[in-house]
């Protein structure tokens, strides 16, 4: 009897300790693939490469940025879902793909159902940029010109169904104008054609727009967020001229649903830790990004709120495609 009690005394604590020990995983043990649905040189690409560089310092494992532009980011979601749910394939979920999932008719995935949150990085405005040859110097002048020349002014975006596209649709809706949308495979191509005056305007996230604003190559007419951007305080918010107008870009990291909980916890913890470092935050702030550095719970709540908002905006704009 004494021996049995002794065995129980030894075995039970060991059994209780086993789950905690099993949860201690070594991650990552190989390179990670970070898929994004935007072109090289875009805001998501810039942020991804900054994050990948810093995470290598922590893990000594590469985070390989895989830019797959097209279909407003839907290609990146399909590729992520075709990969193993093992924590070694991440996706940058952005406002662009979030909007596209509500606009495009042939989307086969469900962002809420198929992807688990890892971290919310930050938010930034889109900037409405015009070619310097466009004879306007303000947003009001541009709107007046669009009303005088219906169907003549063209604006570019990162693709049909992208946030930039919806930004233009919403402006048309609220100002009763008819500016024509020209979709591209990425914001870099849209900016290039705006510089060449193939289109008169484009919407671009602030990180991608800043070099062209600072270099005087493109004229910023307005930012899409409700308030002015700290990086370009002289540029008005579109909502100052068009009441009720507001759009923003945001960046986050997600993985396939079914990723093991310990792996998700490990990757999320390290990403958030890096994002909250003052030096790293300052690097992204210099690009015009307002840091959030939110954990999984923060991103879950953000996605729920954005889903409700975007569904309503798409409904108001009439941008949703039909099969």
Short mmCIF file of C-alpha atoms in Angstrom, two decimals:
data_model
loop_
_atom_site.label_atom_id
_atom_site.label_comp_id
_atom_site.label_asym_id
_atom_site.label_seq_id
_atom_site.Cartn_x
_atom_site.Cartn_y
_atom_site.Cartn_z
CA UNK A 1 0.00 0.00 0.00
CA UNK A 2 2.81 2.31 0.86
CA UNK A 3 4.43 1.51 -2.49
CA UNK A 4 1.18 2.30 -4.38
CA UNK A 5 0.85 5.65 -2.65
CA UNK A 6 4.44 6.42 -3.48
CA UNK A 7 3.87 5.60 -7.17
CA UNK A 8 0.76 7.77 -7.28
CA UNK A 9 2.68 10.61 -5.64
CA UNK A 10 5.35 10.37 -8.32
CA UNK A 11 3.18 9.71 -11.40
CA UNK A 12 0.32 12.21 -10.91
CA UNK A 13 2.54 15.33 -10.80
CA UNK A 14 4.37 14.05 -13.87
CA UNK A 15 1.11 13.56 -15.75
CA UNK A 16 -0.09 17.02 -14.80
CA UNK A 17 3.15 18.52 -16.00
CA UNK A 18 3.08 16.67 -19.34
CA UNK A 19 0.70 18.96 -21.25
CA UNK A 20 2.70 22.06 -20.37
CA UNK A 21 5.90 20.37 -21.45
CA UNK A 22 4.31 19.15 -24.69
CA UNK A 23 3.15 22.68 -25.46
CA UNK A 24 6.75 23.89 -25.50
CA UNK A 25 7.53 23.77 -29.21
CA UNK A 26 10.51 24.84 -31.20
CA UNK A 27 9.24 27.27 -33.79
CA UNK A 28 10.21 28.10 -36.44
CA UNK A 29 12.50 25.30 -37.56
CA UNK A 30 12.53 26.27 -41.24
CA UNK A 31 11.87 29.36 -43.42
CA UNK A 32 8.42 30.91 -43.39
CA UNK A 33 6.55 32.08 -46.48
CA UNK A 34 4.64 35.36 -46.16
CA UNK A 35 2.22 35.72 -49.08
CA UNK A 36 0.77 39.11 -49.94
CA UNK A 37 -1.65 40.11 -52.66
CA UNK A 38 0.11 43.34 -53.60
CA UNK A 39 2.92 44.13 -56.00
CA UNK A 40 6.55 44.78 -55.11
CA UNK A 41 6.95 48.37 -53.93
CA UNK A 42 3.43 48.58 -52.52
CA UNK A 43 2.64 49.44 -48.90
CA UNK A 44 2.11 45.79 -47.85
CA UNK A 45 5.35 44.79 -49.58
CA UNK A 46 7.35 47.51 -47.80
CA UNK A 47 5.90 46.55 -44.41
CA UNK A 48 6.38 42.82 -45.02
CA UNK A 49 10.05 43.21 -45.84
CA UNK A 50 10.66 45.36 -42.76
CA UNK A 51 8.95 42.76 -40.58
CA UNK A 52 10.78 39.86 -42.25
CA UNK A 53 14.15 41.52 -41.67
CA UNK A 54 13.45 42.09 -37.97
CA UNK A 55 12.06 38.59 -37.37
CA UNK A 56 15.21 37.07 -38.85
CA UNK A 57 17.15 38.77 -36.07
CA UNK A 58 14.95 36.99 -33.52
CA UNK A 59 14.55 33.57 -35.09
CA UNK A 60 17.55 33.19 -37.43
CA UNK A 61 15.04 31.81 -39.90
CA UNK A 62 14.09 33.64 -43.07
CA UNK A 63 10.62 35.00 -43.67
CA UNK A 64 10.36 34.92 -47.45
CA UNK A 65 8.07 37.63 -48.82
CA UNK A 66 6.08 36.26 -51.77
CA UNK A 67 4.24 39.03 -53.64
CA UNK A 68 1.35 37.68 -55.72
CA UNK A 69 -0.58 40.66 -57.08
CA UNK A 70 -3.83 40.28 -58.94
CA UNK A 71 -7.56 39.90 -58.29
CA UNK A 72 -7.29 42.48 -55.49
CA UNK A 73 -5.44 39.99 -53.28
CA UNK A 74 -7.67 36.97 -53.85
CA UNK A 75 -4.76 35.05 -55.41
CA UNK A 76 -2.82 35.33 -52.15
CA UNK A 77 -5.74 33.86 -50.21
CA UNK A 78 -6.11 30.92 -52.60
CA UNK A 79 -2.37 30.17 -52.37
CA UNK A 80 -2.41 30.33 -48.58
CA UNK A 81 -5.36 27.98 -48.37
CA UNK A 82 -3.58 25.55 -50.71
CA UNK A 83 -0.64 25.37 -48.28
CA UNK A 84 -0.35 23.27 -45.15
CA UNK A 85 -1.89 24.62 -41.95
CA UNK A 86 1.40 24.29 -40.09
CA UNK A 87 2.32 27.90 -39.34
CA UNK A 88 4.94 28.13 -42.09
CA UNK A 89 2.70 29.95 -44.56
CA UNK A 90 1.39 33.34 -43.49
CA UNK A 91 -0.76 35.80 -45.37
CA UNK A 92 -0.87 39.55 -45.08
CA UNK A 93 -4.56 40.33 -44.79
CA UNK A 94 -5.23 43.92 -45.81
CA UNK A 95 -8.21 46.17 -46.28
CA UNK A 96 -7.79 45.60 -50.02
CA UNK A 97 -8.54 41.88 -49.80
CA UNK A 98 -11.20 42.50 -47.16
CA UNK A 99 -13.07 44.77 -49.58
CA UNK A 100 -12.50 42.46 -52.55
CA UNK A 101 -14.05 39.55 -50.67
CA UNK A 102 -17.29 41.55 -50.50
CA UNK A 103 -17.15 42.94 -54.05
CA UNK A 104 -15.91 40.18 -56.35
CA UNK A 105 -18.46 37.60 -57.48
CA UNK A 106 -16.18 34.58 -57.87
CA UNK A 107 -14.55 34.54 -54.41
CA UNK A 108 -14.48 30.95 -53.15
CA UNK A 109 -13.08 31.53 -49.67
CA UNK A 110 -14.52 33.10 -46.54
CA UNK A 111 -12.05 35.34 -44.70
CA UNK A 112 -13.89 35.01 -41.41
CA UNK A 113 -14.17 31.23 -41.61
CA UNK A 114 -10.92 30.20 -43.29
CA UNK A 115 -8.27 32.37 -41.60
CA UNK A 116 -7.11 32.77 -38.02
CA UNK A 117 -5.83 36.07 -36.67
CA UNK A 118 -2.17 36.49 -35.67
CA UNK A 119 -1.56 40.25 -35.33
CA UNK A 120 -2.92 43.64 -36.40
CA UNK A 121 0.02 45.75 -37.59
CA UNK A 122 -1.37 49.24 -38.24
CA UNK A 123 -3.46 51.56 -40.37
CA UNK A 124 -2.75 54.23 -42.97
CA UNK A 125 -4.76 56.40 -45.34
CA UNK A 126 -5.00 56.14 -49.08
CA UNK A 127 -4.01 59.32 -50.87
CA UNK A 128 -5.79 60.61 -53.96
CA UNK A 129 -2.93 61.65 -56.25
CA UNK A 130 -3.23 63.61 -59.48
CA UNK A 131 -0.95 64.11 -62.43
CA UNK A 132 0.61 67.58 -62.39
CA UNK A 133 -0.91 68.27 -65.84
CA UNK A 134 -4.43 68.02 -64.48
CA UNK A 135 -5.57 71.66 -64.26
CA UNK A 136 -6.64 71.52 -60.60
CA UNK A 137 -4.89 72.35 -57.35
CA UNK A 138 -7.45 71.15 -54.84
CA UNK A 139 -9.97 68.40 -54.30
CA UNK A 140 -12.87 70.83 -54.75
CA UNK A 141 -11.50 71.98 -58.09
CA UNK A 142 -11.10 68.36 -59.18
CA UNK A 143 -14.70 67.52 -58.24
CA UNK A 144 -15.93 70.61 -60.11
CA UNK A 145 -13.96 69.55 -63.18
CA UNK A 146 -15.35 66.00 -62.97
CA UNK A 147 -18.88 67.40 -62.91
CA UNK A 148 -18.17 69.55 -65.97
CA UNK A 149 -16.61 66.62 -67.84
CA UNK A 150 -18.60 63.50 -66.89
CA UNK A 151 -16.87 60.29 -67.89
CA UNK A 152 -13.67 62.06 -68.96
CA UNK A 153 -11.46 61.85 -65.85
CA UNK A 154 -9.87 58.45 -65.20
CA UNK A 155 -8.52 57.12 -61.92
CA UNK A 156 -6.36 54.06 -61.38
CA UNK A 157 -6.42 51.50 -58.60
CA UNK A 158 -4.66 48.31 -57.52
CA UNK A 159 -7.44 46.27 -59.13
CA UNK A 160 -11.16 45.78 -59.45
CA UNK A 161 -12.65 45.25 -56.02
CA UNK A 162 -9.64 46.69 -54.22
CA UNK A 163 -9.98 49.33 -51.50
CA UNK A 164 -8.60 51.94 -53.89
CA UNK A 165 -11.36 51.05 -56.35
CA UNK A 166 -14.02 51.38 -53.66
CA UNK A 167 -12.47 54.68 -52.56
CA UNK A 168 -13.20 56.05 -56.05
CA UNK A 169 -16.65 54.48 -56.23
CA UNK A 170 -17.56 56.05 -52.91
CA UNK A 171 -16.31 59.47 -54.05
CA UNK A 172 -18.38 59.19 -57.24
CA UNK A 173 -21.41 58.18 -55.19
CA UNK A 174 -21.15 61.01 -52.67
CA UNK A 175 -20.34 63.74 -55.23
CA UNK A 176 -22.62 62.57 -58.08
CA UNK A 177 -19.65 62.43 -60.45
CA UNK A 178 -18.68 59.82 -63.04
CA UNK A 179 -14.92 59.36 -62.94
CA UNK A 180 -13.90 56.21 -64.81
CA UNK A 181 -12.09 53.41 -63.02
CA UNK A 182 -8.99 51.83 -64.61
CA UNK A 183 -7.85 48.68 -62.74
CA UNK A 184 -4.21 47.57 -62.55
CA UNK A 185 -2.47 44.53 -61.08
CA UNK A 186 -0.89 46.65 -58.39
CA UNK A 187 -0.52 50.19 -57.10
CA UNK A 188 2.98 50.56 -58.62
CA UNK A 189 1.58 50.20 -62.15
CA UNK A 190 -1.25 52.59 -61.35
CA UNK A 191 1.22 55.22 -60.10
CA UNK A 192 3.41 54.74 -63.17
CA UNK A 193 0.49 55.41 -65.51
CA UNK A 194 -0.58 58.43 -63.46
CA UNK A 195 2.93 59.85 -63.83
CA UNK A 196 2.64 59.24 -67.60
CA UNK A 197 -0.84 60.83 -67.65
CA UNK A 198 -2.43 57.64 -68.99
CA UNK A 199 -4.83 58.13 -66.09
CA UNK A 200 -5.25 61.48 -64.40
CA UNK A 201 -5.44 60.20 -60.83
CA UNK A 202 -4.80 57.23 -58.63
CA UNK A 203 -5.44 56.14 -55.07
CA UNK A 204 -2.36 54.81 -53.28
CA UNK A 205 -1.55 53.96 -49.69
CA UNK A 206 0.53 56.62 -47.98
CA UNK A 207 3.76 54.54 -47.82
CA UNK A 208 3.69 54.10 -51.61
CA UNK A 209 2.56 57.67 -52.25
CA UNK A 210 5.07 59.49 -50.02
CA UNK A 211 8.12 59.40 -52.35
CA UNK A 212 6.08 60.86 -55.22
CA UNK A 213 4.57 63.55 -52.99
CA UNK A 214 7.94 64.50 -51.50
CA UNK A 215 9.54 64.52 -54.94
CA UNK A 216 6.81 66.78 -56.33
CA UNK A 217 5.97 64.31 -59.09
CA UNK A 218 2.33 63.85 -58.12
CA UNK A 219 -0.08 66.23 -56.41
CA UNK A 220 -1.92 64.98 -53.30
CA UNK A 221 -5.55 66.10 -53.38
CA UNK A 222 -6.78 64.43 -50.22
CA UNK A 223 -6.42 61.55 -47.78
CA UNK A 224 -9.20 59.04 -47.37
CA UNK A 225 -9.21 58.75 -43.58
CA UNK A 226 -11.60 60.80 -41.45
CA UNK A 227 -8.70 62.94 -40.18
CA UNK A 228 -5.58 64.36 -41.82
CA UNK A 229 -2.43 62.27 -41.84
CA UNK A 230 0.39 63.40 -39.54
CA UNK A 231 3.00 62.79 -42.26
CA UNK A 232 1.29 65.18 -44.70
CA UNK A 233 -0.70 67.55 -42.48
CA UNK A 234 -1.23 70.11 -45.25
CA UNK A 235 -3.24 67.63 -47.31
CA UNK A 236 -6.93 67.75 -46.36
CA UNK A 237 -9.05 64.76 -45.51
CA UNK A 238 -11.52 64.13 -48.32
CA UNK A 239 -14.24 64.17 -45.67
CA UNK A 240 -13.54 67.88 -45.08
CA UNK A 241 -14.87 68.55 -48.58
CA UNK A 242 -17.19 65.56 -48.98
CA UNK A 243 -19.13 64.95 -45.74
CA UNK A 244 -19.44 61.29 -44.78
CA UNK A 245 -16.40 60.14 -46.76
CA UNK A 246 -13.96 57.82 -44.98
CA UNK A 247 -11.78 54.87 -46.02
CA UNK A 248 -8.52 53.52 -44.64
CA UNK A 249 -5.95 50.87 -45.36
CA UNK A 250 -4.86 48.40 -42.71
CA UNK A 251 -2.40 45.55 -42.46
CA UNK A 252 -2.46 42.31 -40.50
CA UNK A 253 -1.02 38.81 -40.43
CA UNK A 254 -3.25 35.73 -40.57
CA UNK A 255 -2.78 31.99 -41.14
CA UNK A 256 -4.94 29.15 -42.35
CA UNK A 257 -7.62 27.95 -40.00
CA UNK A 258 -6.45 24.73 -38.39
CA UNK A 259 -2.95 25.94 -37.58
CA UNK A 260 -1.91 24.28 -34.28
CA UNK A 261 -2.64 26.52 -31.31
CA UNK A 262 0.91 26.40 -29.86
CA UNK A 263 2.38 27.39 -33.24
CA UNK A 264 -0.10 30.23 -33.66
CA UNK A 265 0.61 31.44 -30.14
CA UNK A 266 4.39 31.38 -30.72
CA UNK A 267 4.29 33.27 -34.02
CA UNK A 268 1.72 35.78 -32.80
CA UNK A 269 3.68 36.51 -29.63
CA UNK A 270 6.91 37.23 -31.50
CA UNK A 271 5.24 39.37 -34.18
CA UNK A 272 3.48 41.51 -31.58
CA UNK A 273 6.69 41.78 -29.55
CA UNK A 274 8.54 43.11 -32.61
CA UNK A 275 5.74 45.50 -33.55
CA UNK A 276 5.77 47.00 -30.05
CA UNK A 277 9.48 47.75 -30.11
CA UNK A 278 9.89 51.55 -30.22
CA UNK A 279 12.61 51.38 -32.88
CA UNK A 280 10.53 49.19 -35.18
CA UNK A 281 7.43 51.30 -34.58
CA UNK A 282 9.37 54.41 -35.52
CA UNK A 283 10.46 52.79 -38.78
CA UNK A 284 6.87 52.15 -39.80
CA UNK A 285 5.69 55.54 -38.56
CA UNK A 286 8.25 57.14 -40.87
CA UNK A 287 6.37 55.45 -43.71
CA UNK A 288 3.09 57.01 -42.62
CA UNK A 289 1.68 54.02 -40.77
CA UNK A 290 -0.15 54.46 -37.47
CA UNK A 291 0.93 51.50 -35.38
CA UNK A 292 -1.64 49.36 -33.59
CA UNK A 293 0.47 46.27 -32.74
CA UNK A 294 -2.63 44.36 -31.68
CA UNK A 295 -2.69 40.71 -30.65
CA UNK A 296 -5.05 38.00 -31.90
CA UNK A 297 -8.00 39.22 -29.86
CA UNK A 298 -7.54 42.78 -31.12
CA UNK A 299 -7.42 41.61 -34.73
CA UNK A 300 -10.48 39.39 -34.25
CA UNK A 301 -12.48 42.36 -32.98
CA UNK A 302 -11.13 44.60 -35.75
CA UNK A 303 -12.12 42.10 -38.43
CA UNK A 304 -15.66 41.82 -37.04
CA UNK A 305 -16.10 45.60 -37.02
CA UNK A 306 -14.57 46.05 -40.48
CA UNK A 307 -16.78 43.33 -41.91
CA UNK A 308 -19.90 45.17 -40.82
CA UNK A 309 -18.59 48.51 -42.11
CA UNK A 310 -17.39 47.24 -45.48
CA UNK A 311 -20.58 45.30 -46.17
CA UNK A 312 -22.54 48.51 -45.63
CA UNK A 313 -20.15 50.60 -47.79
CA UNK A 314 -20.29 48.09 -50.64
CA UNK A 315 -24.07 48.11 -50.43
CA UNK A 316 -24.19 51.91 -50.56
CA UNK A 317 -21.70 52.11 -53.42
CA UNK A 318 -23.33 49.49 -55.57
CA UNK A 319 -19.91 48.03 -56.35
CA UNK A 320 -20.77 44.37 -55.67
CA UNK A 321 -20.46 42.19 -58.75
CA UNK A 322 -23.17 39.72 -59.74
CA UNK A 323 -22.53 36.25 -61.16
#
